[in-house]
Short mmCIF file of C-alpha atoms in Angstrom, two decimals:
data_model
loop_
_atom_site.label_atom_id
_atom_site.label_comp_id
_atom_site.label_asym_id
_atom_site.label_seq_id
_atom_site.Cartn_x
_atom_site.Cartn_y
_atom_site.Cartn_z
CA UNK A 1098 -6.40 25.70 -23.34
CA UNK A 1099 -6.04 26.07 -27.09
CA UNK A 1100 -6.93 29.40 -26.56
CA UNK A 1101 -3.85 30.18 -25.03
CA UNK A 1102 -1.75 28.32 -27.55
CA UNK A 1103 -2.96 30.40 -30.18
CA UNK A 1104 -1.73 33.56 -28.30
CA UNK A 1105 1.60 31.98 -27.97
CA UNK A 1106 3.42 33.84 -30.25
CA UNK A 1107 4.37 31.76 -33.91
CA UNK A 1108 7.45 31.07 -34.81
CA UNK A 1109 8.17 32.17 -38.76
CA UNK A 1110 9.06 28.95 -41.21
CA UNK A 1111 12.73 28.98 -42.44
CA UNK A 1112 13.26 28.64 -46.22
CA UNK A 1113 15.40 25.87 -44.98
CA UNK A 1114 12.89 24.24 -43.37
CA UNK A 1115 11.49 20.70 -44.54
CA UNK A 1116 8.09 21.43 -46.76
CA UNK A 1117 6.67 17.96 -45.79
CA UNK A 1118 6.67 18.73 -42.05
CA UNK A 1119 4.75 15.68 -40.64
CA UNK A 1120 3.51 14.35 -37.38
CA UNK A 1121 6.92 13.05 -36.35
CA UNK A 1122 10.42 14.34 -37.13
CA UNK A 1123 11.83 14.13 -40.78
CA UNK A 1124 14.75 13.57 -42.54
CA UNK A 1125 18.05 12.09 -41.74
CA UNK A 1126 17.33 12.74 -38.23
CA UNK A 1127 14.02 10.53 -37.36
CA UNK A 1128 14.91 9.20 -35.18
CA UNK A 1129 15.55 11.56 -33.28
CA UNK A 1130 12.69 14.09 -31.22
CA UNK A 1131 12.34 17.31 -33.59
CA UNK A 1132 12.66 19.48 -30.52
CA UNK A 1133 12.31 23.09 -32.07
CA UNK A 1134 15.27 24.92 -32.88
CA UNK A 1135 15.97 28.23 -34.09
CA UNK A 1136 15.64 26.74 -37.41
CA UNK A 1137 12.70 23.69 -37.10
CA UNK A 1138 9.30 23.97 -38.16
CA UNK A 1139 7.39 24.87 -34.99
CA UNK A 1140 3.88 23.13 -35.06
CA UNK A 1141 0.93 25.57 -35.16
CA UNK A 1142 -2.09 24.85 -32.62
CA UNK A 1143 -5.21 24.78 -35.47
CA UNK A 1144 -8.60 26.78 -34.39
CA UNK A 1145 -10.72 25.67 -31.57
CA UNK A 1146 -13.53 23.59 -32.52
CA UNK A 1147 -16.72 24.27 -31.49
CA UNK A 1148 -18.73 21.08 -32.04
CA UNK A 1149 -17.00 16.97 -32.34
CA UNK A 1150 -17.10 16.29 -35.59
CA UNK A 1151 -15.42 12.68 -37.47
CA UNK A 1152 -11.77 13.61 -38.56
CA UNK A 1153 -10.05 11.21 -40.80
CA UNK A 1154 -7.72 8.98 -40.35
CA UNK A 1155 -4.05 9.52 -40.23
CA UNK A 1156 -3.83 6.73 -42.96
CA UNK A 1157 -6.11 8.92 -45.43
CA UNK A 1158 -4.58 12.06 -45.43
CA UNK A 1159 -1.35 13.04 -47.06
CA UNK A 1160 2.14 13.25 -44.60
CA UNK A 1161 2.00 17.01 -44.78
CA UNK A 1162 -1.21 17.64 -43.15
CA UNK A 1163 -0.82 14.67 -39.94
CA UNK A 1164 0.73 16.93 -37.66
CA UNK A 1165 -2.27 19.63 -37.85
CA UNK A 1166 -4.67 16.18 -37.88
CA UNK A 1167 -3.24 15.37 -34.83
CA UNK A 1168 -3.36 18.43 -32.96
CA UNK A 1169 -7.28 18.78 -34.07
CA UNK A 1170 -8.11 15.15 -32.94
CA UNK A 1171 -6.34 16.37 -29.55
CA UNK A 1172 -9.25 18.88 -28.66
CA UNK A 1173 -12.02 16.37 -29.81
CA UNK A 1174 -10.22 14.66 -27.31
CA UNK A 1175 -10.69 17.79 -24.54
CA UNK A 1176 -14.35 17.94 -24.99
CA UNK A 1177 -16.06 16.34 -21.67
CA UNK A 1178 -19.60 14.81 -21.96
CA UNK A 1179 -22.25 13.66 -19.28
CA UNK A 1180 -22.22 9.87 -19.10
CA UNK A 1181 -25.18 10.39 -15.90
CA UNK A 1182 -27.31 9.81 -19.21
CA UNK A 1183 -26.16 7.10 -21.38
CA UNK A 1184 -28.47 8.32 -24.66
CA UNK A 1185 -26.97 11.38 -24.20
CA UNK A 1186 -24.56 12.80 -26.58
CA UNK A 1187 -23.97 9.16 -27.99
CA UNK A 1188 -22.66 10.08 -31.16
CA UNK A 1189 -20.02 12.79 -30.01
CA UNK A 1190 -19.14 10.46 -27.02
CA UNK A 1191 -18.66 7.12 -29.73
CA UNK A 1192 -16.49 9.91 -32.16
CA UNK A 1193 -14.11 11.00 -28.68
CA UNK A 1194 -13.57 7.23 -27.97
CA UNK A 1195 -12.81 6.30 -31.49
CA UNK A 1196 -10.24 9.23 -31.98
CA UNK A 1197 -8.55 8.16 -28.43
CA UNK A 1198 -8.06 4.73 -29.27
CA UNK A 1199 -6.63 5.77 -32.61
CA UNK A 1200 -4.45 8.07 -30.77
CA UNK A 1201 -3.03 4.81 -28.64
CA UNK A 1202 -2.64 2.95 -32.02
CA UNK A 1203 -0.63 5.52 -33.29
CA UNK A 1204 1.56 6.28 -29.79
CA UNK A 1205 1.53 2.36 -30.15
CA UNK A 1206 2.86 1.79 -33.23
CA UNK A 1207 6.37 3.07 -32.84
CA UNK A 1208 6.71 4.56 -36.24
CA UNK A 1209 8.95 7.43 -35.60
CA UNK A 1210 8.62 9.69 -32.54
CA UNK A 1211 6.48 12.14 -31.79
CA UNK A 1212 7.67 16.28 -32.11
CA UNK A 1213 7.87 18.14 -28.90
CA UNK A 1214 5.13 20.38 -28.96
CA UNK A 1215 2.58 17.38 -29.81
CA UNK A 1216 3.39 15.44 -27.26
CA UNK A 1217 3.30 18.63 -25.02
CA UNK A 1218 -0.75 18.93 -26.30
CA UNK A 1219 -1.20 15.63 -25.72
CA UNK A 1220 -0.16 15.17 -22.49
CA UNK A 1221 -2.10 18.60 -21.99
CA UNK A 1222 -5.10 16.46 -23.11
CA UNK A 1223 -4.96 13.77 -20.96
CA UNK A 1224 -4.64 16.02 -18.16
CA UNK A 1225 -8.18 17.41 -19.14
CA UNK A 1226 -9.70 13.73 -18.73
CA UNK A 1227 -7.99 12.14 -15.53
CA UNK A 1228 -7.21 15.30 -13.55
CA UNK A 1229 -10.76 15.94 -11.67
CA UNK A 1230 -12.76 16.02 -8.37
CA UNK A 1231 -13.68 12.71 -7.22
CA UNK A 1232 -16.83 11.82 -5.87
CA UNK A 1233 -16.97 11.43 -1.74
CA UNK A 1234 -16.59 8.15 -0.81
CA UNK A 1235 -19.22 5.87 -0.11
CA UNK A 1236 -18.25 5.50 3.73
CA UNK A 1237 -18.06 9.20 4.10
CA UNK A 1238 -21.76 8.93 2.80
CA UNK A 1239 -23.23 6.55 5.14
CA UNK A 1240 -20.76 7.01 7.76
CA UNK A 1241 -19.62 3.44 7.39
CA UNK A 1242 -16.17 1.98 7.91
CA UNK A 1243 -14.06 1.67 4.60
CA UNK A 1244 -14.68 -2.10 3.21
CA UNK A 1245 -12.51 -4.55 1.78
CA UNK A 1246 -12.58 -3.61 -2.06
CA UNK A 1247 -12.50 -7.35 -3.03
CA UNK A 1248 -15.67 -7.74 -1.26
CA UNK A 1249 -17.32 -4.78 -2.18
CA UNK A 1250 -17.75 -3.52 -6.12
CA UNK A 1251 -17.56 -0.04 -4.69
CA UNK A 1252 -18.04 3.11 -7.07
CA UNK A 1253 -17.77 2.78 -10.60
CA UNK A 1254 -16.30 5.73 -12.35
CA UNK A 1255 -19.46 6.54 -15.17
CA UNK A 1256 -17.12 7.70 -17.78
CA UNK A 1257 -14.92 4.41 -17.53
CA UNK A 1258 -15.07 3.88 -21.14
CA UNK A 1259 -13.39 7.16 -22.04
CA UNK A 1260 -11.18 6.88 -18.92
CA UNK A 1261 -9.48 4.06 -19.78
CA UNK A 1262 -8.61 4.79 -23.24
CA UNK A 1263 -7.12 7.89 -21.96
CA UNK A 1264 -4.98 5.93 -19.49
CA UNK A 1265 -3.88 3.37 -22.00
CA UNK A 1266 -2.37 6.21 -23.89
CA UNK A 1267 -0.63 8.15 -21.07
CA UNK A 1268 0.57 3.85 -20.55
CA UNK A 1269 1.66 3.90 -24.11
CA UNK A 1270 3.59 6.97 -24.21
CA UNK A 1271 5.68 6.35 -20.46
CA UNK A 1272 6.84 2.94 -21.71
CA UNK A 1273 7.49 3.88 -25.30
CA UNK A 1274 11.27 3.55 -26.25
CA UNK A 1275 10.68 6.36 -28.75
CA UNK A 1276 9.87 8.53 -25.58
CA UNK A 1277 13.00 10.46 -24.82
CA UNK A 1278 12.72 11.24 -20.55
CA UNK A 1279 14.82 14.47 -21.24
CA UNK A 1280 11.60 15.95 -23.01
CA UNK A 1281 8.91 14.00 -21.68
CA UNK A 1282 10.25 15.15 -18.08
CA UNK A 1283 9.48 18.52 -18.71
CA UNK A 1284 5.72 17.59 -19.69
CA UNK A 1285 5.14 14.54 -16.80
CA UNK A 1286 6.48 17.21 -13.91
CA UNK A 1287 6.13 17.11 -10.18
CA UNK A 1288 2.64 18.90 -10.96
CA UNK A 1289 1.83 15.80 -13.35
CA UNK A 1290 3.19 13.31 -10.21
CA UNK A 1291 1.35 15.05 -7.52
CA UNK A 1292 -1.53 15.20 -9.37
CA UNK A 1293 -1.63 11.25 -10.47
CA UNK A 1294 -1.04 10.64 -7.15
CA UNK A 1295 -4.63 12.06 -5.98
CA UNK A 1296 -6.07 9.73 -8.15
CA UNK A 1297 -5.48 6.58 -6.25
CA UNK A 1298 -7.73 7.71 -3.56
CA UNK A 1299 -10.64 6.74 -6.15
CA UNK A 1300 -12.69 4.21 -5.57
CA UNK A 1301 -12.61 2.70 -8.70
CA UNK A 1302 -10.72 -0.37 -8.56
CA UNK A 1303 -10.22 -0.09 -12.19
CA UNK A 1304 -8.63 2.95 -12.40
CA UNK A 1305 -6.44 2.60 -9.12
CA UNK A 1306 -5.13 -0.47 -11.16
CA UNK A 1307 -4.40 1.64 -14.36
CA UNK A 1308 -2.55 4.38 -11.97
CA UNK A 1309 -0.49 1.62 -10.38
CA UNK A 1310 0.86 0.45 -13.29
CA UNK A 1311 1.79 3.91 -15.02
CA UNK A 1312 2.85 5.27 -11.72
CA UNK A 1313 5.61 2.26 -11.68
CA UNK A 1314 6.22 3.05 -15.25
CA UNK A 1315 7.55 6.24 -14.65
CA UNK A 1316 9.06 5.85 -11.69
CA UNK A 1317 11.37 3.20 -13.73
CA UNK A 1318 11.70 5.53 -16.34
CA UNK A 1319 12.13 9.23 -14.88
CA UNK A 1320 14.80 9.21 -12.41
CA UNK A 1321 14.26 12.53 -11.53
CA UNK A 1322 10.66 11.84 -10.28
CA UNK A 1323 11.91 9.33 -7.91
CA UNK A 1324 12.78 11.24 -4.49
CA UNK A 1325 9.51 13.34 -5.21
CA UNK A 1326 7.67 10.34 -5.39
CA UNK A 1327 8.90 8.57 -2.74
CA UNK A 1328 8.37 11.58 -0.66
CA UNK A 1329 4.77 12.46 -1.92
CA UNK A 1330 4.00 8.92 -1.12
CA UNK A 1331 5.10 8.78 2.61
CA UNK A 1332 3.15 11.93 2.65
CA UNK A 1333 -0.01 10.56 1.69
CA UNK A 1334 0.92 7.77 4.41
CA UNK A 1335 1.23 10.17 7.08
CA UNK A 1336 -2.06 11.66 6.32
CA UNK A 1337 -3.78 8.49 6.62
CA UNK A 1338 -1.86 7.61 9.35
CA UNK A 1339 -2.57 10.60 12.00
CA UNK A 1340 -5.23 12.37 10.42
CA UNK A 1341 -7.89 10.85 8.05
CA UNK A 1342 -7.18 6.59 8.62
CA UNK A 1343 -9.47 6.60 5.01
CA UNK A 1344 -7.87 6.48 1.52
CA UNK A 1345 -8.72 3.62 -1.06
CA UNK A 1346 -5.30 3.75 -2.45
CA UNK A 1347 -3.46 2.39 0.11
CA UNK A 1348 -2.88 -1.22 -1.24
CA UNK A 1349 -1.88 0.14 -4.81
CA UNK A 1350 0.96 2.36 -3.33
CA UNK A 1351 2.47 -0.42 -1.11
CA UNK A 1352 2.33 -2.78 -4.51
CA UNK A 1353 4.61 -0.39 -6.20
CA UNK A 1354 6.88 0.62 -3.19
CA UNK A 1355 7.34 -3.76 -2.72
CA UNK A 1356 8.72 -3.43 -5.89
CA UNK A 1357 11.23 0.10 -5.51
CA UNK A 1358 12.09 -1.64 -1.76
CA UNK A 1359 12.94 -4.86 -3.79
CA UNK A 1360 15.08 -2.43 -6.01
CA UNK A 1361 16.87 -0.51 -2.90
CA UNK A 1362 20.91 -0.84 -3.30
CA UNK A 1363 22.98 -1.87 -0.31
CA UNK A 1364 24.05 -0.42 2.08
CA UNK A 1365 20.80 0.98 2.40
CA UNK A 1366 20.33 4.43 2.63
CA UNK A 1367 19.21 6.18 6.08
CA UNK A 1368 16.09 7.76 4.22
CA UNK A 1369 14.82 4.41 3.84
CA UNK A 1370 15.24 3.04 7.29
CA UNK A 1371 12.97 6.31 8.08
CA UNK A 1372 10.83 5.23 5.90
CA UNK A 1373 10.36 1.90 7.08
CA UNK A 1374 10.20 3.16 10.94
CA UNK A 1375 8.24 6.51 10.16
CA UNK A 1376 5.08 5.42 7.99
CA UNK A 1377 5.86 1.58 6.90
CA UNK A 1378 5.83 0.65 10.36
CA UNK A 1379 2.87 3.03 11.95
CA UNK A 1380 0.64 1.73 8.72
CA UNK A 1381 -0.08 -0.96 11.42
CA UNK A 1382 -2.11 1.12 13.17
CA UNK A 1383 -5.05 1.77 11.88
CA UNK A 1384 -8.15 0.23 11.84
CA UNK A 1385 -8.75 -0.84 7.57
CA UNK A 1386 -4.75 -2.16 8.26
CA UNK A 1387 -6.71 -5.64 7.10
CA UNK A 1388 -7.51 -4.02 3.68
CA UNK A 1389 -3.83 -3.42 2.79
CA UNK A 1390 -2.31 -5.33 5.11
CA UNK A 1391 -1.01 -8.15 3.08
CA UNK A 1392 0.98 -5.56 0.67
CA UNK A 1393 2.43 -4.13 3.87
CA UNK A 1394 3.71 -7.05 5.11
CA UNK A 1395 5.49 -7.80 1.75
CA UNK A 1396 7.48 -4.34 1.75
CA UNK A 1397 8.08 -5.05 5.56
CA UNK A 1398 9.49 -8.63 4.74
CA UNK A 1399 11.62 -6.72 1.98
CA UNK A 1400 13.49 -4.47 3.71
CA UNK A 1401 14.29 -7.61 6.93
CA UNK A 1402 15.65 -9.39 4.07
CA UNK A 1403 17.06 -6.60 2.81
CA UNK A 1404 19.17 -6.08 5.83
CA UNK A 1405 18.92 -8.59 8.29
CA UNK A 1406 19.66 -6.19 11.02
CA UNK A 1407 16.53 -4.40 10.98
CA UNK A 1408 14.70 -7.18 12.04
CA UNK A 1409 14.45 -5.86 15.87
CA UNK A 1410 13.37 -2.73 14.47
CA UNK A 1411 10.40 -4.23 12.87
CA UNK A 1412 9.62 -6.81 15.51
CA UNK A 1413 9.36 -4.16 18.13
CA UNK A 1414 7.30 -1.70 15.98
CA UNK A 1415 4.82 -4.40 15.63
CA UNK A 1416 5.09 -4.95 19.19
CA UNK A 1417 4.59 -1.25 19.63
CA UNK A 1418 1.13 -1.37 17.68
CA UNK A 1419 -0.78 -4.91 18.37
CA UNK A 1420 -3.81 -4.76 18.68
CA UNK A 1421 -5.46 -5.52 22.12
CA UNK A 1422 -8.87 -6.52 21.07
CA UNK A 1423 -9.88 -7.07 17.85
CA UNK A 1424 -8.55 -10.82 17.58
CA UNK A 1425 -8.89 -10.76 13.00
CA UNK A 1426 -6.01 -7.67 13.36
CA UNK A 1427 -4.02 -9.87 15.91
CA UNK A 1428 -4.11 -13.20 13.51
CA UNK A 1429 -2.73 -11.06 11.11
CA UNK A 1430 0.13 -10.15 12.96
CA UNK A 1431 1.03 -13.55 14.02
CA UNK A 1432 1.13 -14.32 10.62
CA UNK A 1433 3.46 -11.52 9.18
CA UNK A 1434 5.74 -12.17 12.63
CA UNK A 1435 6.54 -15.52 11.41
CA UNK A 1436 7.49 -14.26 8.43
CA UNK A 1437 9.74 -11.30 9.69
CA UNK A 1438 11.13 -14.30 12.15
CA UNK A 1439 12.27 -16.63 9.47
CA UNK A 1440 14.08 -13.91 8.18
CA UNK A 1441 15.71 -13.17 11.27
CA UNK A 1442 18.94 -14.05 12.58
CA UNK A 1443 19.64 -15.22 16.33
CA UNK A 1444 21.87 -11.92 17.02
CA UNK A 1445 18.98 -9.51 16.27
CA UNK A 1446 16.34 -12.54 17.70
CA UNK A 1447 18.35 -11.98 20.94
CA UNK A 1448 17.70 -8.06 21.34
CA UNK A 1449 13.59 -8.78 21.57
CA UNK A 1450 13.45 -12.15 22.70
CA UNK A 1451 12.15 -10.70 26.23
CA UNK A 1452 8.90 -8.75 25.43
CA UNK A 1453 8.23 -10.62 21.86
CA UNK A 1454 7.54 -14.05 24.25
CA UNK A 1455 5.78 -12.09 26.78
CA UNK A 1456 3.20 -11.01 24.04
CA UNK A 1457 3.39 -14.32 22.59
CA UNK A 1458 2.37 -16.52 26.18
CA UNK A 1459 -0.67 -13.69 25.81
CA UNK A 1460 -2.12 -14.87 22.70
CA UNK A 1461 -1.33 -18.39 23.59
CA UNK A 1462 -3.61 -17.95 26.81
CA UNK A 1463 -6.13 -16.23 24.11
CA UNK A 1464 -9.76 -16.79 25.21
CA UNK A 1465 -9.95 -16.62 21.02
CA UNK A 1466 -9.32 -19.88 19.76
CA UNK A 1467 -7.69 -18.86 16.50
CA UNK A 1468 -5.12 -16.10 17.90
CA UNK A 1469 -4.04 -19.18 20.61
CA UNK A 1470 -3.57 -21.56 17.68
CA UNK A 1471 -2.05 -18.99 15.40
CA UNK A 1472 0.75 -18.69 17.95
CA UNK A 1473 1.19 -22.55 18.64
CA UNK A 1474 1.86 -22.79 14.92
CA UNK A 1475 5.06 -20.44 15.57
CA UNK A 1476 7.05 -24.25 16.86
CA UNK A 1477 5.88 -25.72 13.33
CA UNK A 1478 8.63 -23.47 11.63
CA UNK A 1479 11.99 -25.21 11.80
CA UNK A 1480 14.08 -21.98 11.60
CA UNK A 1481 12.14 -20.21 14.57
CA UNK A 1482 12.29 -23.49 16.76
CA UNK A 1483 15.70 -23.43 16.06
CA UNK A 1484 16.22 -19.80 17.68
CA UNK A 1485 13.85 -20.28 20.53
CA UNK A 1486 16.09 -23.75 21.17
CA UNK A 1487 19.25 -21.17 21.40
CA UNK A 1488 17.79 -18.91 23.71
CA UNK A 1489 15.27 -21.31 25.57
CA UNK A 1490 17.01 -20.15 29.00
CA UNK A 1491 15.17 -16.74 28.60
CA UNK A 1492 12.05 -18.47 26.55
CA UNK A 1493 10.73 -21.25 28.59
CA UNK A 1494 10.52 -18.76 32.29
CA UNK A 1495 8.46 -16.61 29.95
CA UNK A 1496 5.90 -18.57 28.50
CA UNK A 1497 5.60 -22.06 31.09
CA UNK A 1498 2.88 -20.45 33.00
CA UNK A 1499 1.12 -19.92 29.71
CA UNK A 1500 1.24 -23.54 28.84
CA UNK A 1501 0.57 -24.64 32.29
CA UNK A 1502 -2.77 -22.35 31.79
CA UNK A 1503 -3.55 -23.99 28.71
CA UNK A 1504 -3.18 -27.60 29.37
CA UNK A 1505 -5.46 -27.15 32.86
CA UNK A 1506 -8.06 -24.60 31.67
CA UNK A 1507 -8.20 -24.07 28.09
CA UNK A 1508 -11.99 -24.48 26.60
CA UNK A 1509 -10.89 -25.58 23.06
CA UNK A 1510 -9.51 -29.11 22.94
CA UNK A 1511 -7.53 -28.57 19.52
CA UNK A 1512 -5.34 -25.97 21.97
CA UNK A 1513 -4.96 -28.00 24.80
CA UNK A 1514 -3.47 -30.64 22.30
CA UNK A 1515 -1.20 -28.44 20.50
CA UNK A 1516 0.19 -27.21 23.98
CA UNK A 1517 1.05 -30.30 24.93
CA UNK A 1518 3.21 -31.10 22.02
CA UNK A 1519 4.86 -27.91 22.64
CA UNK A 1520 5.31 -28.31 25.60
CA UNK A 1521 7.22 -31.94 25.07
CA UNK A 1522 9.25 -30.24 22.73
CA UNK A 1523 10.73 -28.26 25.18
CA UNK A 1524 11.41 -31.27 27.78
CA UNK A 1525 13.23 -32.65 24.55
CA UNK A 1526 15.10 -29.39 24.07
CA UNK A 1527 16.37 -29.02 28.06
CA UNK A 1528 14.99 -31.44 30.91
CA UNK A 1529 16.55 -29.89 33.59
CA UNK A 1530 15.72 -26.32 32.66
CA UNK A 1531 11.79 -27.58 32.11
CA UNK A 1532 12.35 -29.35 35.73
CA UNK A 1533 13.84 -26.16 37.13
CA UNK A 1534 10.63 -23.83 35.24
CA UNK A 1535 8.13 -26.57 36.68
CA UNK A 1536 9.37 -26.18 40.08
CA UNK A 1537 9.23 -22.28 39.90
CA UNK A 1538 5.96 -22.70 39.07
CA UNK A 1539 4.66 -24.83 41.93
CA UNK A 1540 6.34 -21.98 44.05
CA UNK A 1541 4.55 -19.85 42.46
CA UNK A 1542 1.09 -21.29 42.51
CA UNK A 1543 1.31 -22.24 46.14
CA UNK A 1544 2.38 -18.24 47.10
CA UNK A 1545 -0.58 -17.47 45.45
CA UNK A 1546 -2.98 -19.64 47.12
CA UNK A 1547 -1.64 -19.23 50.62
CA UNK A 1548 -2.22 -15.38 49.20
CA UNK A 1549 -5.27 -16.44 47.99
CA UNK A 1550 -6.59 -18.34 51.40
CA UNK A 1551 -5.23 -14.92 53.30
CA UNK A 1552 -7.67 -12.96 51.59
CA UNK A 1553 -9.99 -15.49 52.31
CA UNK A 1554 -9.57 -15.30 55.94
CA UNK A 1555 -9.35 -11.36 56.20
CA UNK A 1556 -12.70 -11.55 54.48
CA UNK A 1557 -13.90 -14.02 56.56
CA UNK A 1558 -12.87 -12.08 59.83
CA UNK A 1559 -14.12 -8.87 58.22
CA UNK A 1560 -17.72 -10.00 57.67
CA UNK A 1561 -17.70 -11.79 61.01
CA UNK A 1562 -16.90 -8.51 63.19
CA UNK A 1563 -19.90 -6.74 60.97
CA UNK A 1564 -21.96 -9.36 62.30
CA UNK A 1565 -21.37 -9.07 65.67
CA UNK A 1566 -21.04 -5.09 65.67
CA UNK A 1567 -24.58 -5.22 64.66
CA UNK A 1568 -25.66 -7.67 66.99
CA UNK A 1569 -24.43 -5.52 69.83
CA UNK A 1570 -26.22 -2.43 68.30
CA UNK A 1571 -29.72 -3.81 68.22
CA UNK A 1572 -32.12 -2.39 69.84
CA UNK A 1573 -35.05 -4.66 71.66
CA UNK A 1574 -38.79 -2.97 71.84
#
């Protein structure tokens, strides 16, 4: 790398130029970032070195000589070490860290800002460190399904300690006020973004954490990064969506969109309604949805509150993909519908009331005992007992059968009990229509058993005439 900084061609010093060119800018105009002009003092890349050696400190050496200081403590900083063997290389791998965590110092110390081409070489170097190929996971190992991270250590990335010095700096230098965005952009570039943003699929939880936080950083900060990112994002989505259903940074990314959704100006834009319908929505689906799942529902509950009228949207796309059989993905569900229901209002309640009530009498008739009283809780919210009371004509038809089921055949006695006082509340809401549903469903039950006794008889009738067909066919010897 410094290879090809020495070939860059040299710019000649100006008589005019300042003699006590420094690490930052100097002069009247500190404060400002010495981008070089025709007539600034261009910083010179210093020889590649060979071995890590101790460098002084900034402190110790005189102004004139820090910005060549810094620039040779930058490739002790590219040298990369084995940390399989902890004995090995100790004392080169003890000088790296020290230099990179007086490199954060310095970044976070404010003292004046940085010039151009040194924060160029330094964002170079931390591109060296964190830019790499990460180890297969451990599921695609062993074959396994991808755990829950909080129950599971997972992988720990060996070279941690110089990691995370590296990632306190890139920290430092985002959220700097002495970084100017019009020159760091040109440095932190779609490459940089796209590149961070392979990261999170490592299964360090540490440095997922660390990438979280400095991805949000410069999302806040760069406005120009923020359509690329939001797009690069919904395309790692739809990877693990349709193709791959395994990538350990799932949870981090929906942390940081909870926070741009929370950010999202009214009226919202149609490219985030897509969003929310095109990979928000389909993240449901699945099968580690219970790793991530609680940051999902937080974006979903966003955007409902957001704009009230996307709450059909979101009530039908979970509709769409709930789960059939595995009764831990269903609770979940139950649990971020109530949610997405006290946010909603009766107009958009209205548009789904049909087919949301026809899945809910299913889990209430759950031979599970948890999905059934997951979805009895539903009458303990006042705002959703509220809406079913306003639309109880189209309700109670729906699910009476359901409670009918419960109360008579139910196994768990905590359900049968909690049916019951549901199904009071509904004789409180409307006698006459419960009267009216109770009476339907006497019809009903007595079609079904004169059905029922039918198919009784035809049997009956069927297996006599077998009988006597083979009486008449036997033979006598």
């Amino acid at each position: 790398m410094f290879k090809k900084i020495i070939k860059g061609g040299q710019r000649k010093h100006s008589k005019s130029d300042s003699t006590d060119a420094s690490l930052y800018g100097s002069g009247p105009n500190s404060n400002a970032v010495a981008a070089p002009s025709r007539n600034s003092d261009v910083p010179m890349a210093p020889p590649p070195m060979a071995t890590v050696e101790p460098l002084p400190l900034f402190r110790d050496v005189p102004v004139s000589d820090r910005q060549n200081l810094f620039m040779r403590k930058l490739q002790i900083c590219c040298f990369q070490f084995d940390f399989s063997d902890t004995l090995k290389s100790a004392r080169e791998k003890e000088i790296k860290r020290q230099t990179l965590l007086e490199l954060v110092d310095l970044i976070q110390s404010g003292s004046g800002k940085i010039m151009e081409r040194c924060q160029e070489e330094m964002i170079k170097m931390i591109g060296v460190n964190i830019f790499r190929c990460l180890p297969p996971a451990s599921h695609e190992n062993t074959g396994q399904e991808a755990t829950d991270p909080e129950e599971d250590e997972g992988y720990l990335e060996p070279s941690w300690p110089h990691l995370q010095i590296v990632y306190e700096l890139l920290l430092r230098y985002v959220v700097s006020s002495d970084t100017d965005t019009k020159v760091a952009k040109r440095f932190i570039d779609h490459s940089f973004v796209l590149k961070l943003l392979d990261l999170f699929d490592s299964e360090d939880h540490r440095e997922r954490e660390f990438l979280k936080t400095i991805l949000h950083r410069i999302y806040g900060k760069f406005m120009v990064h923020r359509p690329f990112i939001r797009k690069a994002v919904n395309n790692i989505f739809y990877r693990f969506i349709y193709e791959t259903e395994r990538h350990s940074g799932i949870g981090e990314l929906l942390e940081i969109l909870g926070s741009i959704i929370n950010g999202f100006a009214l009226p919202m834009k149609e490219e985030h309604k897509l969003f929310l319908v095109r990979a928000l929505i389909p993240l449901h689906k699945p099968k580690p949805v219970g790793v991530y799942h609680q940051q999902l529902s937080y974006c979903i509950i966003q955007f409902v509150e957001k704009d009230y009228k996307l709450a059909d949207t979101v009530i039908r796309g979970l509709l769409k993909y709930w789960p059939l059989t595995n009764c831990q993905k269903e609770l979940l569900f139950l649990g971020e519908l109530e949610e997405v229901l006290e946010a909603t209002q009766s107009a958009e309640f209205q548009r789904c009331v049909v087919p949301l009530f026809r899945q809910i009498a299913r889990c209430l008739n759950s031979p599970h005992f948890q999905v059934a009283e997951r979805a009895l809780f539903l009458w303990n919210n006042e705002h959703i007992v509220s809406l079913i009371a306003q639309n109880r004509q189209a309700i109670l038809p729906i699910i009476f059968e359901a409670l009918e089921k419960n109360i008579r055949s139910h196994w768990n006695q905590a359900i049968h009990g909690l049916t019951v006082n549901v199904k009071k509340m509904f004789m409180e809401m409307d006698a006459e229509l419960f009267d009216d549903c109770h009476r339907q469903f006497e019809v009903k039950e007595a079609r079904a058993q004169e059905v029922e006794e039918q198919r009784e008889m035809t049997w009956k009738k069927l297996v006599d005439a077998a009988a006597h067909r083979g009486e008449d066919n036997m033979v006598t010897v």
